[in-house]
XYZ file of C-alpha atoms in Angstrom:
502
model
C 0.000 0.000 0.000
C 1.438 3.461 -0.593
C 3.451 4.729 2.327
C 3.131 8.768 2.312
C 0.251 11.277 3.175
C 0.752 14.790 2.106
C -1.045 17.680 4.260
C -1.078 21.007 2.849
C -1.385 23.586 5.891
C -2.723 27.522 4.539
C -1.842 29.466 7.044
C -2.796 33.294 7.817
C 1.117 34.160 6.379
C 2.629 30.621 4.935
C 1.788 27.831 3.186
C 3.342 24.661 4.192
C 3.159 20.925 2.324
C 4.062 18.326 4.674
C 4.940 14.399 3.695
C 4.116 12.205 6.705
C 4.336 8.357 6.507
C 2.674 5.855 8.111
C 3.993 6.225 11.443
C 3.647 10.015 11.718
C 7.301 10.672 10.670
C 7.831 14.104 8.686
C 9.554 12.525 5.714
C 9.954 16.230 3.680
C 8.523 19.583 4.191
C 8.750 22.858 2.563
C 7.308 26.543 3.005
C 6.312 29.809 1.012
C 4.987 33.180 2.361
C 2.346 34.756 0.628
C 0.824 38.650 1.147
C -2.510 39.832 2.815
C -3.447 42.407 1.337
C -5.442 45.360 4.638
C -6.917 48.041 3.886
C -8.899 50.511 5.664
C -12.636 49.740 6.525
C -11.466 46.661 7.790
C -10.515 44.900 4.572
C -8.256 41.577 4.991
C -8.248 39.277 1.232
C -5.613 37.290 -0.215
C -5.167 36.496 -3.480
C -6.013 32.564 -4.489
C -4.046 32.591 -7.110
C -1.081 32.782 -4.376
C -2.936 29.891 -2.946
C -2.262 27.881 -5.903
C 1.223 28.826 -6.833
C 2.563 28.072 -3.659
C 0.468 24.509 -3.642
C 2.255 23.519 -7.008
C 5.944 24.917 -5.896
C 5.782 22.996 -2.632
C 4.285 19.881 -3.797
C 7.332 20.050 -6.528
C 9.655 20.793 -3.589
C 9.183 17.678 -1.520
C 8.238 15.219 -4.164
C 12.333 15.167 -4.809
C 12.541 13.621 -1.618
C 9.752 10.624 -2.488
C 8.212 8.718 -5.041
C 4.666 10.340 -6.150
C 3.408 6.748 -6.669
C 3.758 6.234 -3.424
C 1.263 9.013 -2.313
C -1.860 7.401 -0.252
C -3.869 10.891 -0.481
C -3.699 14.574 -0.724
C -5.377 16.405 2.575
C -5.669 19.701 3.817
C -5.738 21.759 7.294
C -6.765 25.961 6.322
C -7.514 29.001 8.095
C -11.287 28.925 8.609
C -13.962 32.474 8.341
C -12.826 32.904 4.654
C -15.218 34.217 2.336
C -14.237 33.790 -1.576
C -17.084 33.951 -4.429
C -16.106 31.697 -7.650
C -18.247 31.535 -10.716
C -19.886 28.394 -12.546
C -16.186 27.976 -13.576
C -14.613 28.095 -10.119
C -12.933 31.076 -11.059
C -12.339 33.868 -8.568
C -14.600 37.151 -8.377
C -12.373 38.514 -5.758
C -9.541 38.092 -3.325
C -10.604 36.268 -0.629
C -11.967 37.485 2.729
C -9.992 36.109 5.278
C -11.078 35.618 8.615
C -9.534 39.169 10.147
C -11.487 40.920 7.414
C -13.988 42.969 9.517
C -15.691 45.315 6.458
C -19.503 43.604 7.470
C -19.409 44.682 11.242
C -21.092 48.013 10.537
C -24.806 45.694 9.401
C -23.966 43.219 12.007
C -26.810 44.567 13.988
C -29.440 44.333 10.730
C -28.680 40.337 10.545
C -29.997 40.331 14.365
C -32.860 42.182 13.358
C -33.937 39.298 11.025
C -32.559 36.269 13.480
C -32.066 36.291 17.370
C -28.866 36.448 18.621
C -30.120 33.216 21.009
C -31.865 31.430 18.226
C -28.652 31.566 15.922
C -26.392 31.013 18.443
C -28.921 27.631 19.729
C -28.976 26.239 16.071
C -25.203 27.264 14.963
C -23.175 27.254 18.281
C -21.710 30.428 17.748
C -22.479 33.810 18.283
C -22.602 36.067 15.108
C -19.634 38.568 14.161
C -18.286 40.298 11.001
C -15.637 37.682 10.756
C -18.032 35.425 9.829
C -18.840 33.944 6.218
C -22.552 34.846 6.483
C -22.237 38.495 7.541
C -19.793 38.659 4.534
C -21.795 37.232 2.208
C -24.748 39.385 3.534
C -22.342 42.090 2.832
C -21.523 41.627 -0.300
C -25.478 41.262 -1.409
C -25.828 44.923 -0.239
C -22.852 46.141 -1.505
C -22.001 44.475 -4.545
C -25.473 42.631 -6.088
C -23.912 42.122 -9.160
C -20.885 39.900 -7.853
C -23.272 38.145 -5.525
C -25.426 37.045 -8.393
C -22.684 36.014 -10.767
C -21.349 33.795 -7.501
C -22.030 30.220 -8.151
C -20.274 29.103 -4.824
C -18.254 30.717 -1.780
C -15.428 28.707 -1.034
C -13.007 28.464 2.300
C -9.372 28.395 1.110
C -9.032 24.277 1.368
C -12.129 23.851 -0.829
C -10.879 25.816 -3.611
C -7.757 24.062 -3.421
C -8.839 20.892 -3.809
C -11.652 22.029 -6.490
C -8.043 22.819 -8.421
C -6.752 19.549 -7.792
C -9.568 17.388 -8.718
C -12.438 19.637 -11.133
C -14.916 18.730 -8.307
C -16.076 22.217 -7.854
C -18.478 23.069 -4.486
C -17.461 20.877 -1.491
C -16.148 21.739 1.929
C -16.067 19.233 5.096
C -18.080 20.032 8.393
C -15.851 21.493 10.453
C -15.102 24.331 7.590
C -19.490 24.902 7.311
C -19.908 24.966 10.688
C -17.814 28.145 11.452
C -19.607 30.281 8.968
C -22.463 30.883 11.017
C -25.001 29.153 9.117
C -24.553 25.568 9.318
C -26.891 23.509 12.211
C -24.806 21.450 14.518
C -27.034 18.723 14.886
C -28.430 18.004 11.309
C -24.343 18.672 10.356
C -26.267 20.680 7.329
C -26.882 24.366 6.097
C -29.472 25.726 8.022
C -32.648 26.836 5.821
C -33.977 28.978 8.183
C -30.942 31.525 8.692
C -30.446 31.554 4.495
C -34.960 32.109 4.345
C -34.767 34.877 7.215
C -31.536 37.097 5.951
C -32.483 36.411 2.009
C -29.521 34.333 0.787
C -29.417 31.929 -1.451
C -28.401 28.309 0.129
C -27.719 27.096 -3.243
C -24.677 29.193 -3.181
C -23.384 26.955 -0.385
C -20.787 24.199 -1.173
C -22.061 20.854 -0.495
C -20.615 19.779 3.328
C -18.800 16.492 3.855
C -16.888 14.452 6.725
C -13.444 16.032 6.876
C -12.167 12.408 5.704
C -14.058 12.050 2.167
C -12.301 11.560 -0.799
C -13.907 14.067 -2.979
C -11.976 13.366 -6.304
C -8.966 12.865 -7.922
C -6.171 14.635 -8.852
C -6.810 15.237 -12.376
C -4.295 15.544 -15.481
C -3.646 19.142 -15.346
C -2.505 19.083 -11.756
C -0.383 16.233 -12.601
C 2.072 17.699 -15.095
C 2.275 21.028 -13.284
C 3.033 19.128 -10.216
C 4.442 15.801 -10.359
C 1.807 14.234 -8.838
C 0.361 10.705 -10.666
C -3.004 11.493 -12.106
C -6.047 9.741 -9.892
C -3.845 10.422 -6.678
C -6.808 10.324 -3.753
C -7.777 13.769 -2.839
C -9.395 14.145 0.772
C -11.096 17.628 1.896
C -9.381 17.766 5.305
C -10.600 20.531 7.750
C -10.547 24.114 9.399
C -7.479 24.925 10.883
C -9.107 24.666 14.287
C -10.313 21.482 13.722
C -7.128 19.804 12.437
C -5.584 21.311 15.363
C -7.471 19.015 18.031
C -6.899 15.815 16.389
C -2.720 17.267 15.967
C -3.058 17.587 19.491
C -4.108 14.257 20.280
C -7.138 15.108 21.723
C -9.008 11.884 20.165
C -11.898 11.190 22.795
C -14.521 12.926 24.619
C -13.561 15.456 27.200
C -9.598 15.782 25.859
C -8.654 19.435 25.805
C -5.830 21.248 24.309
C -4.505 25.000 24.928
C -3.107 26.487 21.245
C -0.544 29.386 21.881
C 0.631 31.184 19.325
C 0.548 35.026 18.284
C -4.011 34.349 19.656
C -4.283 31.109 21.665
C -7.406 29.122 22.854
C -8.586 25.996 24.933
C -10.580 23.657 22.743
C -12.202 20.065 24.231
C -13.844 16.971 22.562
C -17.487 16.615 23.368
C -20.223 14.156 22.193
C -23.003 17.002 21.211
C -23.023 20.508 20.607
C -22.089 22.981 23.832
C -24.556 25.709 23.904
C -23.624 28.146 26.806
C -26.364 29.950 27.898
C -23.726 33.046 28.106
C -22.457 32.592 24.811
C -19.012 32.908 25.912
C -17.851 30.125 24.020
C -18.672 28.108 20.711
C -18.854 25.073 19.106
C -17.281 23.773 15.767
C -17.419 20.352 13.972
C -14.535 18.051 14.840
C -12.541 16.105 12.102
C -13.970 12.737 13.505
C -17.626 12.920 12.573
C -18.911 11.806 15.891
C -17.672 14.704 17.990
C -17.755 18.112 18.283
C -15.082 20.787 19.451
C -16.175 23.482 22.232
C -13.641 26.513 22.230
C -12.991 30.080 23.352
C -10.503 31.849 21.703
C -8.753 35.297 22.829
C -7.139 37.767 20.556
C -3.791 38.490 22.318
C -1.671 35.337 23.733
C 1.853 35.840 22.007
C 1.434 38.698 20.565
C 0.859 40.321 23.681
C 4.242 39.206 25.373
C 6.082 39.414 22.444
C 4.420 43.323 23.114
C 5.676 43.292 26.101
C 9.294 41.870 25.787
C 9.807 44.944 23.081
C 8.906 47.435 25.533
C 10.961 46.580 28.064
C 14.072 44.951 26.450
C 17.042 47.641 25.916
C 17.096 50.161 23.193
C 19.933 48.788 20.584
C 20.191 51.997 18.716
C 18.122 55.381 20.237
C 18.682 56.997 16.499
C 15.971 54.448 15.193
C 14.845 53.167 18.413
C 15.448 49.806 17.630
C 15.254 47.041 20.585
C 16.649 43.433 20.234
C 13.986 41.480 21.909
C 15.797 39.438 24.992
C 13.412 36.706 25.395
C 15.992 34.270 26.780
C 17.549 36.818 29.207
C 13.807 36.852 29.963
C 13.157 33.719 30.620
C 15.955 33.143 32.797
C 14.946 35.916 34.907
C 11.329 35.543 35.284
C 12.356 32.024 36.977
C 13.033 34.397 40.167
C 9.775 36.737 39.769
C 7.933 34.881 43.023
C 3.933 33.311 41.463
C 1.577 36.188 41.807
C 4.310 38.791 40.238
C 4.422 40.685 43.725
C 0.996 41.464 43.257
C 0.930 42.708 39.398
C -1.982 41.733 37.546
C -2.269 42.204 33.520
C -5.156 42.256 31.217
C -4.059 40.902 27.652
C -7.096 42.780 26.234
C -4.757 45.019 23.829
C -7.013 44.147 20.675
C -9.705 43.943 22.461
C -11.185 40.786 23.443
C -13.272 37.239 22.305
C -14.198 34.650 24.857
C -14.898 34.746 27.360
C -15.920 38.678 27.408
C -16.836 39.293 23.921
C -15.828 43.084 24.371
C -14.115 44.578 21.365
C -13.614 47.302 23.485
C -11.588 46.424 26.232
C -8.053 47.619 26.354
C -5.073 46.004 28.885
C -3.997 47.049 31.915
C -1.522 46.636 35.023
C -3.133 46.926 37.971
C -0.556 47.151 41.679
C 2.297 48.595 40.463
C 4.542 50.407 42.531
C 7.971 51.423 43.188
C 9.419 48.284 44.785
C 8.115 46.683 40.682
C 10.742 45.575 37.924
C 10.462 45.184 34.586
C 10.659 40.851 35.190
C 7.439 41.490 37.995
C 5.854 43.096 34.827
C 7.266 40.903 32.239
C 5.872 38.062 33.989
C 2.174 39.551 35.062
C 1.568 39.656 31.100
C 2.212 35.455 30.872
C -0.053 35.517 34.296
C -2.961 37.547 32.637
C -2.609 35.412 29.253
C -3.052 32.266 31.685
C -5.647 33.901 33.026
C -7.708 34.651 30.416
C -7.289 31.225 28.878
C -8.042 29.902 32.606
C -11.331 32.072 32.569
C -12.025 30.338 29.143
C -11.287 26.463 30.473
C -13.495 26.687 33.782
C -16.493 27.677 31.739
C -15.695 24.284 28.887
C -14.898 22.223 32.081
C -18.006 22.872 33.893
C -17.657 19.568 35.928
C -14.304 19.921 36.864
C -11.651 18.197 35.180
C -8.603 16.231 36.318
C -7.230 14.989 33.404
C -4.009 16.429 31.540
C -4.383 19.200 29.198
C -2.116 18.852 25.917
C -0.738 21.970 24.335
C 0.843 23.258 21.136
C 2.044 26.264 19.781
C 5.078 28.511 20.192
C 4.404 29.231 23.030
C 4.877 25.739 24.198
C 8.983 26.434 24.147
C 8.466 28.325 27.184
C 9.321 26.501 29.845
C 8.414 29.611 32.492
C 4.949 29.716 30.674
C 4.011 26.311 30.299
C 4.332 26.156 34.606
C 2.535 29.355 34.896
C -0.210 27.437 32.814
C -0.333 24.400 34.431
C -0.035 26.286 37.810
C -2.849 28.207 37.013
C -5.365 25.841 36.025
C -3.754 23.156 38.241
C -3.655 20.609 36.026
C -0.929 18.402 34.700
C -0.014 20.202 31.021
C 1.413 17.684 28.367
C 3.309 18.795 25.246
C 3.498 17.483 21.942
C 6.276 16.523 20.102
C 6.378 19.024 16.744
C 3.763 20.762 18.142
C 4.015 23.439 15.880
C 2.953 20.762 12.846
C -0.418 19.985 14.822
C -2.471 21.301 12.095
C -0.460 19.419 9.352
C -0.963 15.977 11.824
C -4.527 16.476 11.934
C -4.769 16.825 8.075
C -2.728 13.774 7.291
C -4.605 11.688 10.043
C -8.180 12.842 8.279
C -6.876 11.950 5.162
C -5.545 8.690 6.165
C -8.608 7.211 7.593
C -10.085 8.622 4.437
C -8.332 6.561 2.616
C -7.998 2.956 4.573
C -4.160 3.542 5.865
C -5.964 4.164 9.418
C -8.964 2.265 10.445
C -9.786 5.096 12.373
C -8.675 8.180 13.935
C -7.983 5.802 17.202
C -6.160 3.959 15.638
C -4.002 6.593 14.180
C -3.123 8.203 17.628
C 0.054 6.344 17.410
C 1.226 9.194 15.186
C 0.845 11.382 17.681
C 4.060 11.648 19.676
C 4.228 13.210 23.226
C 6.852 15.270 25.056
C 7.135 16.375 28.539
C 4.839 16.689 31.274
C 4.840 19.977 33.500
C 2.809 18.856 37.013
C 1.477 21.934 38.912
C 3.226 23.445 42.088
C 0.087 23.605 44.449
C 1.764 26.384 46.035
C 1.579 28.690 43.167
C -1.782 27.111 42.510
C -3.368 28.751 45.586
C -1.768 32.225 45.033
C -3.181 31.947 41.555
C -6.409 31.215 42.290
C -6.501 34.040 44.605
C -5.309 35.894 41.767
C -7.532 34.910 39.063
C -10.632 36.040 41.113
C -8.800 39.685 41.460
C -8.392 39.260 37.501
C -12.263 38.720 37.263
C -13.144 41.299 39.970
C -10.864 44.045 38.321
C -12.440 43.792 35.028
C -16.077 43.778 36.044
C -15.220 47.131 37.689
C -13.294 48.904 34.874
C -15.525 47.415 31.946
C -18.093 50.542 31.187
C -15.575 52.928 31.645
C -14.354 54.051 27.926
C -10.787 53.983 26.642
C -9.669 55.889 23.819
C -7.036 54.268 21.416
């Protein structure tokens, strides 16, 4: 049987092709950067075209390192929220709206005026925002009638991919449909109700499928611009989010992951839909068609430290102002900052913030300082308040309580001072993956693997999953955090209404 899955990863800045083999081994890998392309009103596209070039030079790249016949299947892992019309051709009518592209959120309130925020968010598990495929597509029926009739489908990035690969034109997988905030959980379909009461058209909607279907073949074309052999399997894959979980190893009910990168959030595996009567957190399709994930996600995990670092590392050259970020000075320091930073409390709310406040207008803040504070006390209150938040986010998924081990992945995860502020702070046992920062590349190959036969199912391909260190919690720190954590609460419900000007 052939020995190699390929996952191709589009990311928000790179595209990365991955060969894994049967035992979860990265065999080759290569990389390109592509442009977004902001303007102001809150426009975020890329260009698919950049989509496809970079697909073809990658999958050239690593098929010097292996034989093409040897290829199982073709599978996917993309950033999810995308909004891209194509015509009866599958040709694009625009650059792609990304998921930071935020042009809709000035009729966000006219789409509640049709549906209720409660009866979307019951049917859809998530709570409407302009990032969202539907508002965007509601958008562009106001704005631009004419492109919005000539649309014959609107694609996520993975979908248009694999339209190129195979000519099967219209398909996307479940976890993809059910972040565009039109898709009912529980039926795993398009919801006819949200398309009848906003005046879409559902037949504009790709067809959804399990994340592991084979949904054609990779067709002649494709084949001498890439190398691949002609009739190579093609699977759809999943949302970024999605392929994350399974990358994580989170295979079974009630597993839970943290993702840290430049945003970060705490996802688990659950049997049915989570509908939180405070919509504070929502609900996607997992990979593996007989779960769901529940998440909350918050805007500023890395990127706020990284913030941070800058600020207070040393000015390199005061003509320019230019700073050399010390992060390993840093991390050797904070080791002596006592838990609690001497009474320093951060909130990372410096884009505002998602779950599990939902307020675009909050700001961050240090609360406690005084003279007898360093930069290290501060340095390491902004890790605190990201732990925090994501703490804030975990209590509400883990209603019951839970005692298990929570994996983690990300970049993040190299920091060995964070990773114990995390597990110290939710005081559980935190578990990293080896390669975590492949996770979404894993979970692609896995989906497409089972889709195929190699794995009789995404049990049995857990195997591939390789795990690293364990970080236990100091129950010391665990009661001056808790302590803590409450202040972090308490703080923000007093500061809240009061209005910040950026």
């Amino acid at each position: 049987m052939p020995a190699y899955i390929i996952a191709h990863d589009i990311g928000t800045t790179n595209h990365k092709c991955t060969v894994f083999n049967d035992e979860g081994e990265v065999v080759s890998s290569a990389a390109r950067a592509y442009p977004t392309f902001y303007q102001k009103g809150g426009i975020a596209e890329q260009d698919p075209s950049d989509w496809w070039r970079n697909f073809c030079e990658t999958t050239v790249q690593v098929l010097k390192d292996i034989n093409p016949r040897e290829i199982a299947g073709i599978s996917f892992s993309a950033h999810m929220n995308g909004c891209l019309p194509v015509d009866s051709d599958g040709k694009p009518l625009m650059r792609s709206m990304i998921h930071a592209d935020t042009r809709s959120s000035e009729i966000e309130s006219e789409i509640y005026s049709k549906i209720s925020e409660d009866q979307l968010y019951g049917i859809t598990g998530n709570r409407l925002e302009s990032r969202y495929p539907l508002l965007k597509m509601y958008w562009m029926k106001k704005e631009n009638p004419e492109m919005y009739s000539k649309a014959k489908y609107f694609l996520q990035a993975k979908d248009y991919l694999a339209f190129r690969l195979t000519g099967n034109l219209g398909v996307t997988d479940y976890s993809d449909a059910s972040l565009t905030g039109a898709f009912n959980l529980e039926t795993r379909d398009w919801e006819a109700s949200i398309f009848k009461e906003t005046g879409l058209d559902l037949t504009k909607m790709p067809t959804p499928v399990p994340s592991t279907e084979v949904i054609g073949y990779v067709q002649k074309s494709t084949a001498l611009v890439t190398g691949l052999v002609e009739g190579t399997p093609v699977i759809i894959g999943g949302g970024d989010g999605a392929c994350a979980t399974v990358g994580a190893g989170c295979l079974a009910k009630d597993e839970t992951y943290l993702s840290l990168g430049t945003t970060a959030w705490v996802s688990k595996v659950a049997d049915k839909p989570f509908i939180d009567p405070d919509k504070r957190v929502f609900t996607i399709c997992d990979l593996n068609p007989k779960y769901y994930n529940v998440l909350g996600t918050m805007q500023t995990a890395g990127s706020a430290y990284e913030w941070a670092i800058k600020q207070l590392s040393s000015i390199t050259d005061w003509e320019t102002v230019s700073v050399e970020p010390e992060y390993s000075d840093f991390e050797t320091q904070l080791k002596t900052v006592p838990a609690g930073s001497r009474g320093v409390i951060f909130h990372p709310y410096l884009l505002g913030e998602r779950s599990p406040i939902w307020n675009d207008k909050a700001r961050g803040s240090f609360f406690g300082l005084s003279l007898e504070h360093n930069r290290f006390d501060i340095a390491k209150s902004v890790l605190e308040g990201i732990a925090f938040s994501l703490a804030s986010i975990s209590e509400i998924i883990n209603n019951a309580g839970s005692k298990r081990e929570i994996r983690m992945i990300g970049g993040l995860a190299k920091s060995g001072t964070f990773i114990q502020i995390i597990s110290d702070v939710l005081n559980l046992p935190v578990r990293l993956t080896e390669n975590a920062s492949e996770a979404t590349s894993i979970g692609a190959a896995i989906a497409g693997g089972v889709g195929v036969g190699m794995f009789p199912s995404f049990e049995d391909a857990a195997s591939l999953i390789h795990t690293g260190n364990i970080y236990e919690p100091n129950q010391q720190h665990t009661e001056i955090y808790a302590e803590q954590l409450e202040r972090f609460k308490v703080l923000y419900d007093r500061i809240k209404d009061i209005p910040f000007y950026t």
